[in-house]
């Protein structure tokens, strides 16, 4: 399956600052990537679908002005958390979709964001 | 409603024994896919097994197999010969919104393997 990396793996920032998280598909051209958020001991919640060359599609209840997504190439999608607040602290995971037989997703290792 | 339900928050199994994790879901779609993912303490999501909804035959991957009951909308995972490395959170997922094939995940089952 596809190999997906995320950078950074862990970031601490001050309240009010912006943080950018990168998701790279290392061996696969990904027209579609997904961003998830996972709170401790909870499931993954889909935040948005990132489409190469077009605007991201956000799930209901996700603030698109707060969570900016850019999918500028077939191998890179970025999530920027703007004006971060402590309630934005979470584990953020990206995935790439394989448009083959199963439409399965391959996941990055995740990024732990802590906002002080 | 788009739901995936895992009714067992936690399960335990003795090493070398067999355990079954349950998953049920709601859908009105005919074209969808089902998956089980494992999330160990590292939090890296690892695909365990997948199933196409239009296939009646249950998927198997080595020690992992599923019991797929389409009419009942049930997709359980059986782990045979359990190993210590199987200890993890297990999430059931299905695709929805054909075209984008987004996932909806279940709430997860924490599996403990006892030596």
mmCIF file with all atom_site columns, C-alpha atoms in Angstrom:
data_model
loop_
_atom_site.group_PDB
_atom_site.id
_atom_site.type_symbol
_atom_site.label_atom_id
_atom_site.label_alt_id
_atom_site.label_comp_id
_atom_site.label_asym_id
_atom_site.label_entity_id
_atom_site.label_seq_id
_atom_site.pdbx_PDB_ins_code
_atom_site.Cartn_x
_atom_site.Cartn_y
_atom_site.Cartn_z
_atom_site.occupancy
_atom_site.B_iso_or_equiv
_atom_site.pdbx_formal_charge
_atom_site.auth_seq_id
_atom_site.auth_comp_id
_atom_site.auth_asym_id
_atom_site.auth_atom_id
_atom_site.pdbx_PDB_model_num
ATOM 1   C CA . UNK A 1 1   ? 0.000   0.000   0.000  1.00 0.00 ? 1   UNK A CA 1
ATOM 2   C CA . UNK A 1 2   ? 0.836   3.679   -0.162 1.00 0.00 ? 2   UNK A CA 1
ATOM 3   C CA . UNK A 1 3   ? 3.390   5.137   2.229  1.00 0.00 ? 3   UNK A CA 1
ATOM 4   C CA . UNK A 1 4   ? 2.217   8.345   3.885  1.00 0.00 ? 4   UNK A CA 1
ATOM 5   C CA . UNK A 1 5   ? 4.263   10.680  6.040  1.00 0.00 ? 5   UNK A CA 1
ATOM 6   C CA . UNK A 1 6   ? 3.263   13.580  8.254  1.00 0.00 ? 6   UNK A CA 1
ATOM 7   C CA . UNK A 1 7   ? 5.335   16.426  9.554  1.00 0.00 ? 7   UNK A CA 1
ATOM 8   C CA . UNK A 1 8   ? 5.744   17.353  12.291 1.00 0.00 ? 8   UNK A CA 1
ATOM 9   C CA . UNK A 1 9   ? 4.903   14.344  14.407 1.00 0.00 ? 9   UNK A CA 1
ATOM 10  C CA . UNK A 1 10  ? 4.482   16.525  17.463 1.00 0.00 ? 10  UNK A CA 1
ATOM 11  C CA . UNK A 1 11  ? 4.062   20.289  17.846 1.00 0.00 ? 11  UNK A CA 1
ATOM 12  C CA . UNK A 1 12  ? 3.467   22.611  20.774 1.00 0.00 ? 12  UNK A CA 1
ATOM 13  C CA . UNK A 1 13  ? 2.357   26.161  20.121 1.00 0.00 ? 13  UNK A CA 1
ATOM 14  C CA . UNK A 1 14  ? 1.041   29.160  21.978 1.00 0.00 ? 14  UNK A CA 1
ATOM 15  C CA . UNK A 1 15  ? -2.590  30.139  21.877 1.00 0.00 ? 15  UNK A CA 1
ATOM 16  C CA . UNK A 1 16  ? -3.328  32.495  18.996 1.00 0.00 ? 16  UNK A CA 1
ATOM 17  C CA . UNK A 1 17  ? -0.583  31.243  16.691 1.00 0.00 ? 17  UNK A CA 1
ATOM 18  C CA . UNK A 1 18  ? -1.021  29.210  13.505 1.00 0.00 ? 18  UNK A CA 1
ATOM 19  C CA . UNK A 1 19  ? 0.365   25.754  12.901 1.00 0.00 ? 19  UNK A CA 1
ATOM 20  C CA . UNK A 1 20  ? 0.882   23.968  9.582  1.00 0.00 ? 20  UNK A CA 1
ATOM 21  C CA . UNK A 1 21  ? 0.843   20.177  9.298  1.00 0.00 ? 21  UNK A CA 1
ATOM 22  C CA . UNK A 1 22  ? 2.100   18.491  6.148  1.00 0.00 ? 22  UNK A CA 1
ATOM 23  C CA . UNK A 1 23  ? 0.875   15.210  4.722  1.00 0.00 ? 23  UNK A CA 1
ATOM 24  C CA . UNK A 1 24  ? 2.942   13.600  1.993  1.00 0.00 ? 24  UNK A CA 1
ATOM 25  C CA . UNK A 1 25  ? 2.220   10.590  -0.173 1.00 0.00 ? 25  UNK A CA 1
ATOM 26  C CA . UNK A 1 26  ? 5.709   9.190   -0.734 1.00 0.00 ? 26  UNK A CA 1
ATOM 27  C CA . UNK A 1 27  ? 5.107   6.598   -3.431 1.00 0.00 ? 27  UNK A CA 1
ATOM 28  C CA . UNK A 1 28  ? 1.620   7.272   -4.712 1.00 0.00 ? 28  UNK A CA 1
ATOM 29  C CA . UNK A 1 29  ? -0.091  10.063  -6.605 1.00 0.00 ? 29  UNK A CA 1
ATOM 30  C CA . UNK A 1 30  ? -3.022  10.994  -4.440 1.00 0.00 ? 30  UNK A CA 1
ATOM 31  C CA . UNK A 1 31  ? -5.803  12.984  -6.025 1.00 0.00 ? 31  UNK A CA 1
ATOM 32  C CA . UNK A 1 32  ? -7.789  12.647  -2.820 1.00 0.00 ? 32  UNK A CA 1
ATOM 33  C CA . UNK A 1 33  ? -6.542  12.966  0.732  1.00 0.00 ? 33  UNK A CA 1
ATOM 34  C CA . UNK A 1 34  ? -8.509  13.100  3.953  1.00 0.00 ? 34  UNK A CA 1
ATOM 35  C CA . UNK A 1 35  ? -7.891  14.847  7.243  1.00 0.00 ? 35  UNK A CA 1
ATOM 36  C CA . UNK A 1 36  ? -9.109  13.384  10.517 1.00 0.00 ? 36  UNK A CA 1
ATOM 37  C CA . UNK A 1 37  ? -9.079  14.443  14.115 1.00 0.00 ? 37  UNK A CA 1
ATOM 38  C CA . UNK A 1 38  ? -8.859  12.011  16.996 1.00 0.00 ? 38  UNK A CA 1
ATOM 39  C CA . UNK A 1 39  ? -9.417  12.906  20.626 1.00 0.00 ? 39  UNK A CA 1
ATOM 40  C CA . UNK A 1 40  ? -7.944  10.671  23.349 1.00 0.00 ? 40  UNK A CA 1
ATOM 41  C CA . UNK A 1 41  ? -9.633  7.281   23.558 1.00 0.00 ? 41  UNK A CA 1
ATOM 42  C CA . UNK A 1 42  ? -12.041 8.218   20.794 1.00 0.00 ? 42  UNK A CA 1
ATOM 43  C CA . UNK A 1 43  ? -12.554 7.312   17.178 1.00 0.00 ? 43  UNK A CA 1
ATOM 44  C CA . UNK A 1 44  ? -11.377 9.182   14.098 1.00 0.00 ? 44  UNK A CA 1
ATOM 45  C CA . UNK A 1 45  ? -13.602 12.013  12.994 1.00 0.00 ? 45  UNK A CA 1
ATOM 46  C CA . UNK A 1 46  ? -13.406 13.113  9.372  1.00 0.00 ? 46  UNK A CA 1
ATOM 47  C CA . UNK A 1 47  ? -12.734 16.833  9.098  1.00 0.00 ? 47  UNK A CA 1
ATOM 48  C CA . UNK A 1 48  ? -12.386 17.357  5.371  1.00 0.00 ? 48  UNK A CA 1
ATOM 49  C CA . UNK A 1 49  ? -11.688 15.857  1.995  1.00 0.00 ? 49  UNK A CA 1
ATOM 50  C CA . UNK A 1 50  ? -8.719  17.371  0.208  1.00 0.00 ? 50  UNK A CA 1
ATOM 51  C CA . UNK A 1 51  ? -8.813  17.294  -3.582 1.00 0.00 ? 51  UNK A CA 1
ATOM 52  C CA . UNK A 1 52  ? -5.760  18.091  -5.673 1.00 0.00 ? 52  UNK A CA 1
ATOM 53  C CA . UNK A 1 53  ? -6.166  21.345  -7.533 1.00 0.00 ? 53  UNK A CA 1
ATOM 54  C CA . UNK A 1 54  ? -9.500  22.284  -6.011 1.00 0.00 ? 54  UNK A CA 1
ATOM 55  C CA . UNK A 1 55  ? -11.016 23.508  -2.776 1.00 0.00 ? 55  UNK A CA 1
ATOM 56  C CA . UNK A 1 56  ? -11.339 21.135  0.108  1.00 0.00 ? 56  UNK A CA 1
ATOM 57  C CA . UNK A 1 57  ? -14.736 19.842  1.156  1.00 0.00 ? 57  UNK A CA 1
ATOM 58  C CA . UNK A 1 58  ? -15.407 20.215  4.858  1.00 0.00 ? 58  UNK A CA 1
ATOM 59  C CA . UNK A 1 59  ? -17.651 18.067  7.009  1.00 0.00 ? 59  UNK A CA 1
ATOM 60  C CA . UNK A 1 60  ? -20.553 19.639  8.797  1.00 0.00 ? 60  UNK A CA 1
ATOM 61  C CA . UNK A 1 61  ? -19.480 21.503  11.906 1.00 0.00 ? 61  UNK A CA 1
ATOM 62  C CA . UNK A 1 62  ? -15.841 21.954  10.858 1.00 0.00 ? 62  UNK A CA 1
ATOM 63  C CA . UNK A 1 63  ? -14.798 25.582  10.540 1.00 0.00 ? 63  UNK A CA 1
ATOM 64  C CA . UNK A 1 64  ? -13.131 25.965  7.176  1.00 0.00 ? 64  UNK A CA 1
ATOM 65  C CA . UNK A 1 65  ? -11.639 29.341  8.103  1.00 0.00 ? 65  UNK A CA 1
ATOM 66  C CA . UNK A 1 66  ? -10.003 27.780  11.118 1.00 0.00 ? 66  UNK A CA 1
ATOM 67  C CA . UNK A 1 67  ? -8.718  24.636  9.455  1.00 0.00 ? 67  UNK A CA 1
ATOM 68  C CA . UNK A 1 68  ? -7.228  25.664  6.121  1.00 0.00 ? 68  UNK A CA 1
ATOM 69  C CA . UNK A 1 69  ? -6.451  22.856  3.728  1.00 0.00 ? 69  UNK A CA 1
ATOM 70  C CA . UNK A 1 70  ? -4.308  23.129  0.635  1.00 0.00 ? 70  UNK A CA 1
ATOM 71  C CA . UNK A 1 71  ? -3.708  20.253  -1.788 1.00 0.00 ? 71  UNK A CA 1
ATOM 72  C CA . UNK A 1 72  ? -1.346  21.860  -4.255 1.00 0.00 ? 72  UNK A CA 1
ATOM 73  C CA . UNK A 1 73  ? 0.204   18.708  -5.703 1.00 0.00 ? 73  UNK A CA 1
ATOM 74  C CA . UNK A 1 74  ? -0.483  15.018  -6.074 1.00 0.00 ? 74  UNK A CA 1
ATOM 75  C CA . UNK A 1 75  ? 1.857   14.247  -3.200 1.00 0.00 ? 75  UNK A CA 1
ATOM 76  C CA . UNK A 1 76  ? 1.276   17.010  -0.666 1.00 0.00 ? 76  UNK A CA 1
ATOM 77  C CA . UNK A 1 77  ? -1.656  18.284  1.349  1.00 0.00 ? 77  UNK A CA 1
ATOM 78  C CA . UNK A 1 78  ? -1.332  20.739  4.217  1.00 0.00 ? 78  UNK A CA 1
ATOM 79  C CA . UNK A 1 79  ? -3.600  21.513  7.132  1.00 0.00 ? 79  UNK A CA 1
ATOM 80  C CA . UNK A 1 80  ? -3.137  24.877  8.817  1.00 0.00 ? 80  UNK A CA 1
ATOM 81  C CA . UNK A 1 81  ? -4.772  25.422  12.169 1.00 0.00 ? 81  UNK A CA 1
ATOM 82  C CA . UNK A 1 82  ? -5.223  29.189  12.371 1.00 0.00 ? 82  UNK A CA 1
ATOM 83  C CA . UNK A 1 83  ? -5.351  31.141  15.631 1.00 0.00 ? 83  UNK A CA 1
ATOM 84  C CA . UNK A 1 84  ? -5.046  27.931  17.582 1.00 0.00 ? 84  UNK A CA 1
ATOM 85  C CA . UNK A 1 85  ? -6.671  27.599  20.998 1.00 0.00 ? 85  UNK A CA 1
ATOM 86  C CA . UNK A 1 86  ? -6.299  24.914  23.678 1.00 0.00 ? 86  UNK A CA 1
ATOM 87  C CA . UNK A 1 87  ? -9.493  23.201  22.492 1.00 0.00 ? 87  UNK A CA 1
ATOM 88  C CA . UNK A 1 88  ? -7.757  22.583  19.145 1.00 0.00 ? 88  UNK A CA 1
ATOM 89  C CA . UNK A 1 89  ? -5.279  20.313  20.905 1.00 0.00 ? 89  UNK A CA 1
ATOM 90  C CA . UNK A 1 90  ? -5.748  16.897  19.386 1.00 0.00 ? 90  UNK A CA 1
ATOM 91  C CA . UNK A 1 91  ? -4.219  14.179  17.230 1.00 0.00 ? 91  UNK A CA 1
ATOM 92  C CA . UNK A 1 92  ? -4.514  14.962  13.523 1.00 0.00 ? 92  UNK A CA 1
ATOM 93  C CA . UNK A 1 93  ? -4.248  12.159  10.977 1.00 0.00 ? 93  UNK A CA 1
ATOM 94  C CA . UNK A 1 94  ? -4.198  12.319  7.198  1.00 0.00 ? 94  UNK A CA 1
ATOM 95  C CA . UNK A 1 95  ? -4.857  9.575   4.712  1.00 0.00 ? 95  UNK A CA 1
ATOM 96  C CA . UNK A 1 96  ? -4.593  9.045   0.979  1.00 0.00 ? 96  UNK A CA 1
ATOM 97  C CA . UNK A 1 97  ? -7.208  7.248   -1.029 1.00 0.00 ? 97  UNK A CA 1
ATOM 98  C CA . UNK A 1 98  ? -6.265  4.449   -3.390 1.00 0.00 ? 98  UNK A CA 1
ATOM 99  C CA . UNK A 1 99  ? -8.666  4.638   -6.311 1.00 0.00 ? 99  UNK A CA 1
ATOM 100 C CA . UNK A 1 100 ? -8.093  0.988   -7.079 1.00 0.00 ? 100 UNK A CA 1
ATOM 101 C CA . UNK A 1 101 ? -10.394 -1.882  -6.401 1.00 0.00 ? 101 UNK A CA 1
ATOM 102 C CA . UNK A 1 102 ? -11.218 -1.226  -2.785 1.00 0.00 ? 102 UNK A CA 1
ATOM 103 C CA . UNK A 1 103 ? -10.995 2.560   -2.545 1.00 0.00 ? 103 UNK A CA 1
ATOM 104 C CA . UNK A 1 104 ? -9.105  1.997   0.646  1.00 0.00 ? 104 UNK A CA 1
ATOM 105 C CA . UNK A 1 105 ? -7.237  4.630   2.568  1.00 0.00 ? 105 UNK A CA 1
ATOM 106 C CA . UNK A 1 106 ? -3.642  4.550   3.760  1.00 0.00 ? 106 UNK A CA 1
ATOM 107 C CA . UNK A 1 107 ? -2.890  6.586   6.835  1.00 0.00 ? 107 UNK A CA 1
ATOM 108 C CA . UNK A 1 108 ? -0.075  8.807   7.975  1.00 0.00 ? 108 UNK A CA 1
ATOM 109 C CA . UNK A 1 109 ? 1.428   8.369   11.436 1.00 0.00 ? 109 UNK A CA 1
ATOM 110 C CA . UNK A 1 110 ? -0.411  11.392  12.810 1.00 0.00 ? 110 UNK A CA 1
ATOM 111 C CA . UNK A 1 111 ? 0.540   14.713  14.355 1.00 0.00 ? 111 UNK A CA 1
ATOM 112 C CA . UNK A 1 112 ? -0.025  15.522  18.002 1.00 0.00 ? 112 UNK A CA 1
ATOM 113 C CA . UNK A 1 113 ? -0.893  19.196  18.454 1.00 0.00 ? 113 UNK A CA 1
ATOM 114 C CA . UNK A 1 114 ? -0.763  20.781  21.886 1.00 0.00 ? 114 UNK A CA 1
ATOM 115 C CA . UNK A 1 115 ? -1.874  24.390  22.238 1.00 0.00 ? 115 UNK A CA 1
ATOM 116 C CA . UNK A 1 116 ? -0.817  26.119  25.439 1.00 0.00 ? 116 UNK A CA 1
ATOM 117 C CA . UNK B 2 1   ? -28.252 7.737   9.507  1.00 0.00 ? 1   UNK B CA 1
ATOM 118 C CA . UNK B 2 2   ? -24.598 7.147   8.791  1.00 0.00 ? 2   UNK B CA 1
ATOM 119 C CA . UNK B 2 3   ? -23.529 5.028   11.739 1.00 0.00 ? 3   UNK B CA 1
ATOM 120 C CA . UNK B 2 4   ? -21.093 2.273   12.485 1.00 0.00 ? 4   UNK B CA 1
ATOM 121 C CA . UNK B 2 5   ? -21.519 0.606   15.847 1.00 0.00 ? 5   UNK B CA 1
ATOM 122 C CA . UNK B 2 6   ? -18.993 -1.397  17.790 1.00 0.00 ? 6   UNK B CA 1
ATOM 123 C CA . UNK B 2 7   ? -20.825 -2.581  20.868 1.00 0.00 ? 7   UNK B CA 1
ATOM 124 C CA . UNK B 2 8   ? -17.767 -3.914  22.712 1.00 0.00 ? 8   UNK B CA 1
ATOM 125 C CA . UNK B 2 9   ? -15.617 -1.089  24.125 1.00 0.00 ? 9   UNK B CA 1
ATOM 126 C CA . UNK B 2 10  ? -13.100 -3.627  25.412 1.00 0.00 ? 10  UNK B CA 1
ATOM 127 C CA . UNK B 2 11  ? -12.360 -7.300  24.902 1.00 0.00 ? 11  UNK B CA 1
ATOM 128 C CA . UNK B 2 12  ? -9.795  -9.673  26.373 1.00 0.00 ? 12  UNK B CA 1
ATOM 129 C CA . UNK B 2 13  ? -8.424  -12.889 24.933 1.00 0.00 ? 13  UNK B CA 1
ATOM 130 C CA . UNK B 2 14  ? -5.871  -15.401 26.078 1.00 0.00 ? 14  UNK B CA 1
ATOM 131 C CA . UNK B 2 15  ? -2.809  -15.783 23.913 1.00 0.00 ? 15  UNK B CA 1
ATOM 132 C CA . UNK B 2 16  ? -3.363  -18.463 21.221 1.00 0.00 ? 16  UNK B CA 1
ATOM 133 C CA . UNK B 2 17  ? -7.145  -18.298 21.647 1.00 0.00 ? 17  UNK B CA 1
ATOM 134 C CA . UNK B 2 18  ? -9.763  -16.910 19.261 1.00 0.00 ? 18  UNK B CA 1
ATOM 135 C CA . UNK B 2 19  ? -11.725 -13.703 19.693 1.00 0.00 ? 19  UNK B CA 1
ATOM 136 C CA . UNK B 2 20  ? -14.490 -12.072 17.671 1.00 0.00 ? 20  UNK B CA 1
ATOM 137 C CA . UNK B 2 21  ? -15.071 -8.323  17.514 1.00 0.00 ? 21  UNK B CA 1
ATOM 138 C CA . UNK B 2 22  ? -18.499 -7.156  16.414 1.00 0.00 ? 22  UNK B CA 1
ATOM 139 C CA . UNK B 2 23  ? -19.490 -4.344  14.083 1.00 0.00 ? 23  UNK B CA 1
ATOM 140 C CA . UNK B 2 24  ? -22.867 -3.301  12.716 1.00 0.00 ? 24  UNK B CA 1
ATOM 141 C CA . UNK B 2 25  ? -23.673 -0.422  10.418 1.00 0.00 ? 25  UNK B CA 1
ATOM 142 C CA . UNK B 2 26  ? -26.404 1.539   8.752  1.00 0.00 ? 26  UNK B CA 1
ATOM 143 C CA . UNK B 2 27  ? -26.520 2.278   5.059  1.00 0.00 ? 27  UNK B CA 1
ATOM 144 C CA . UNK B 2 28  ? -28.929 2.738   2.215  1.00 0.00 ? 28  UNK B CA 1
ATOM 145 C CA . UNK B 2 29  ? -26.191 2.402   -0.387 1.00 0.00 ? 29  UNK B CA 1
ATOM 146 C CA . UNK B 2 30  ? -25.580 -0.737  -2.408 1.00 0.00 ? 30  UNK B CA 1
ATOM 147 C CA . UNK B 2 31  ? -21.999 0.055   -3.351 1.00 0.00 ? 31  UNK B CA 1
ATOM 148 C CA . UNK B 2 32  ? -19.704 0.262   -0.359 1.00 0.00 ? 32  UNK B CA 1
ATOM 149 C CA . UNK B 2 33  ? -16.650 -1.296  1.211  1.00 0.00 ? 33  UNK B CA 1
ATOM 150 C CA . UNK B 2 34  ? -15.940 -2.424  4.746  1.00 0.00 ? 34  UNK B CA 1
ATOM 151 C CA . UNK B 2 35  ? -12.648 -2.433  6.604  1.00 0.00 ? 35  UNK B CA 1
ATOM 152 C CA . UNK B 2 36  ? -11.089 -3.320  9.909  1.00 0.00 ? 36  UNK B CA 1
ATOM 153 C CA . UNK B 2 37  ? -8.168  -1.188  11.026 1.00 0.00 ? 37  UNK B CA 1
ATOM 154 C CA . UNK B 2 38  ? -5.842  -1.728  13.946 1.00 0.00 ? 38  UNK B CA 1
ATOM 155 C CA . UNK B 2 39  ? -4.401  1.185   15.917 1.00 0.00 ? 39  UNK B CA 1
ATOM 156 C CA . UNK B 2 40  ? -1.568  0.136   18.243 1.00 0.00 ? 40  UNK B CA 1
ATOM 157 C CA . UNK B 2 41  ? -0.151  2.465   20.907 1.00 0.00 ? 41  UNK B CA 1
ATOM 158 C CA . UNK B 2 42  ? 1.948   4.167   18.218 1.00 0.00 ? 42  UNK B CA 1
ATOM 159 C CA . UNK B 2 43  ? -1.426  5.358   16.823 1.00 0.00 ? 43  UNK B CA 1
ATOM 160 C CA . UNK B 2 44  ? -0.481  4.377   13.254 1.00 0.00 ? 44  UNK B CA 1
ATOM 161 C CA . UNK B 2 45  ? -3.614  3.062   11.555 1.00 0.00 ? 45  UNK B CA 1
ATOM 162 C CA . UNK B 2 46  ? -2.951  -0.336  9.988  1.00 0.00 ? 46  UNK B CA 1
ATOM 163 C CA . UNK B 2 47  ? -5.338  -2.070  7.599  1.00 0.00 ? 47  UNK B CA 1
ATOM 164 C CA . UNK B 2 48  ? -6.231  -5.531  8.861  1.00 0.00 ? 48  UNK B CA 1
ATOM 165 C CA . UNK B 2 49  ? -8.793  -6.735  6.345  1.00 0.00 ? 49  UNK B CA 1
ATOM 166 C CA . UNK B 2 50  ? -11.250 -5.444  3.760  1.00 0.00 ? 50  UNK B CA 1
ATOM 167 C CA . UNK B 2 51  ? -14.510 -6.637  2.237  1.00 0.00 ? 51  UNK B CA 1
ATOM 168 C CA . UNK B 2 52  ? -16.477 -5.623  -0.822 1.00 0.00 ? 52  UNK B CA 1
ATOM 169 C CA . UNK B 2 53  ? -20.186 -5.394  -0.056 1.00 0.00 ? 53  UNK B CA 1
ATOM 170 C CA . UNK B 2 54  ? -21.226 -7.073  -3.297 1.00 0.00 ? 54  UNK B CA 1
ATOM 171 C CA . UNK B 2 55  ? -19.118 -10.150 -2.535 1.00 0.00 ? 55  UNK B CA 1
ATOM 172 C CA . UNK B 2 56  ? -20.798 -12.835 -0.485 1.00 0.00 ? 56  UNK B CA 1
ATOM 173 C CA . UNK B 2 57  ? -17.551 -14.638 0.237  1.00 0.00 ? 57  UNK B CA 1
ATOM 174 C CA . UNK B 2 58  ? -16.026 -13.652 3.558  1.00 0.00 ? 58  UNK B CA 1
ATOM 175 C CA . UNK B 2 59  ? -12.548 -12.147 3.381  1.00 0.00 ? 59  UNK B CA 1
ATOM 176 C CA . UNK B 2 60  ? -9.619  -13.811 5.117  1.00 0.00 ? 60  UNK B CA 1
ATOM 177 C CA . UNK B 2 61  ? -6.067  -12.632 5.751  1.00 0.00 ? 61  UNK B CA 1
ATOM 178 C CA . UNK B 2 62  ? -3.965  -15.225 7.538  1.00 0.00 ? 62  UNK B CA 1
ATOM 179 C CA . UNK B 2 63  ? -5.233  -15.308 11.149 1.00 0.00 ? 63  UNK B CA 1
ATOM 180 C CA . UNK B 2 64  ? -7.883  -12.665 10.479 1.00 0.00 ? 64  UNK B CA 1
ATOM 181 C CA . UNK B 2 65  ? -11.259 -13.386 8.933  1.00 0.00 ? 65  UNK B CA 1
ATOM 182 C CA . UNK B 2 66  ? -14.618 -11.672 8.774  1.00 0.00 ? 66  UNK B CA 1
ATOM 183 C CA . UNK B 2 67  ? -18.209 -12.795 9.018  1.00 0.00 ? 67  UNK B CA 1
ATOM 184 C CA . UNK B 2 68  ? -20.074 -10.501 6.652  1.00 0.00 ? 68  UNK B CA 1
ATOM 185 C CA . UNK B 2 69  ? -23.865 -10.623 6.851  1.00 0.00 ? 69  UNK B CA 1
ATOM 186 C CA . UNK B 2 70  ? -25.093 -8.057  4.352  1.00 0.00 ? 70  UNK B CA 1
ATOM 187 C CA . UNK B 2 71  ? -28.786 -8.313  5.130  1.00 0.00 ? 71  UNK B CA 1
ATOM 188 C CA . UNK B 2 72  ? -28.113 -7.917  8.821  1.00 0.00 ? 72  UNK B CA 1
ATOM 189 C CA . UNK B 2 73  ? -25.529 -5.176  8.128  1.00 0.00 ? 73  UNK B CA 1
ATOM 190 C CA . UNK B 2 74  ? -23.023 -6.971  10.295 1.00 0.00 ? 74  UNK B CA 1
ATOM 191 C CA . UNK B 2 75  ? -19.268 -7.245  9.782  1.00 0.00 ? 75  UNK B CA 1
ATOM 192 C CA . UNK B 2 76  ? -17.473 -9.038  12.600 1.00 0.00 ? 76  UNK B CA 1
ATOM 193 C CA . UNK B 2 77  ? -13.740 -9.722  12.815 1.00 0.00 ? 77  UNK B CA 1
ATOM 194 C CA . UNK B 2 78  ? -12.363 -13.040 14.036 1.00 0.00 ? 78  UNK B CA 1
ATOM 195 C CA . UNK B 2 79  ? -8.788  -13.228 15.207 1.00 0.00 ? 79  UNK B CA 1
ATOM 196 C CA . UNK B 2 80  ? -7.445  -16.764 15.523 1.00 0.00 ? 80  UNK B CA 1
ATOM 197 C CA . UNK B 2 81  ? -4.364  -17.841 17.453 1.00 0.00 ? 81  UNK B CA 1
ATOM 198 C CA . UNK B 2 82  ? -4.184  -14.446 19.157 1.00 0.00 ? 82  UNK B CA 1
ATOM 199 C CA . UNK B 2 83  ? -0.718  -13.008 19.701 1.00 0.00 ? 83  UNK B CA 1
ATOM 200 C CA . UNK B 2 84  ? 0.546   -10.375 22.102 1.00 0.00 ? 84  UNK B CA 1
ATOM 201 C CA . UNK B 2 85  ? 1.150   -8.086  19.138 1.00 0.00 ? 85  UNK B CA 1
ATOM 202 C CA . UNK B 2 86  ? -2.558  -8.128  18.340 1.00 0.00 ? 86  UNK B CA 1
ATOM 203 C CA . UNK B 2 87  ? -3.253  -5.940  21.369 1.00 0.00 ? 87  UNK B CA 1
ATOM 204 C CA . UNK B 2 88  ? -4.548  -2.622  20.038 1.00 0.00 ? 88  UNK B CA 1
ATOM 205 C CA . UNK B 2 89  ? -7.638  -0.559  19.308 1.00 0.00 ? 89  UNK B CA 1
ATOM 206 C CA . UNK B 2 90  ? -9.628  -2.013  16.452 1.00 0.00 ? 90  UNK B CA 1
ATOM 207 C CA . UNK B 2 91  ? -11.854 0.185   14.327 1.00 0.00 ? 91  UNK B CA 1
ATOM 208 C CA . UNK B 2 92  ? -14.477 -0.965  11.896 1.00 0.00 ? 92  UNK B CA 1
ATOM 209 C CA . UNK B 2 93  ? -15.096 1.393   8.965  1.00 0.00 ? 93  UNK B CA 1
ATOM 210 C CA . UNK B 2 94  ? -17.259 1.588   5.897  1.00 0.00 ? 94  UNK B CA 1
ATOM 211 C CA . UNK B 2 95  ? -17.190 3.852   2.908  1.00 0.00 ? 95  UNK B CA 1
ATOM 212 C CA . UNK B 2 96  ? -19.992 6.208   2.037  1.00 0.00 ? 96  UNK B CA 1
ATOM 213 C CA . UNK B 2 97  ? -20.666 8.878   -0.519 1.00 0.00 ? 97  UNK B CA 1
ATOM 214 C CA . UNK B 2 98  ? -19.689 6.889   -3.573 1.00 0.00 ? 98  UNK B CA 1
ATOM 215 C CA . UNK B 2 99  ? -17.393 8.983   -5.679 1.00 0.00 ? 99  UNK B CA 1
ATOM 216 C CA . UNK B 2 100 ? -15.328 10.168  -2.757 1.00 0.00 ? 100 UNK B CA 1
ATOM 217 C CA . UNK B 2 101 ? -15.559 6.951   -0.748 1.00 0.00 ? 101 UNK B CA 1
ATOM 218 C CA . UNK B 2 102 ? -15.187 8.701   2.547  1.00 0.00 ? 102 UNK B CA 1
ATOM 219 C CA . UNK B 2 103 ? -14.946 6.557   5.647  1.00 0.00 ? 103 UNK B CA 1
ATOM 220 C CA . UNK B 2 104 ? -17.110 6.496   8.693  1.00 0.00 ? 104 UNK B CA 1
ATOM 221 C CA . UNK B 2 105 ? -15.491 4.777   11.643 1.00 0.00 ? 105 UNK B CA 1
ATOM 222 C CA . UNK B 2 106 ? -16.961 2.876   14.527 1.00 0.00 ? 106 UNK B CA 1
ATOM 223 C CA . UNK B 2 107 ? -16.204 3.816   18.105 1.00 0.00 ? 107 UNK B CA 1
ATOM 224 C CA . UNK B 2 108 ? -13.518 1.180   18.467 1.00 0.00 ? 108 UNK B CA 1
ATOM 225 C CA . UNK B 2 109 ? -12.845 -1.916  20.540 1.00 0.00 ? 109 UNK B CA 1
ATOM 226 C CA . UNK B 2 110 ? -9.777  -2.158  22.728 1.00 0.00 ? 110 UNK B CA 1
ATOM 227 C CA . UNK B 2 111 ? -8.365  -5.667  22.551 1.00 0.00 ? 111 UNK B CA 1
ATOM 228 C CA . UNK B 2 112 ? -6.179  -6.955  25.354 1.00 0.00 ? 112 UNK B CA 1
ATOM 229 C CA . UNK B 2 113 ? -4.196  -10.135 24.882 1.00 0.00 ? 113 UNK B CA 1
ATOM 230 C CA . UNK B 2 114 ? -3.354  -12.000 28.055 1.00 0.00 ? 114 UNK B CA 1
ATOM 231 C CA . UNK B 2 115 ? -0.162  -14.032 28.269 1.00 0.00 ? 115 UNK B CA 1
#
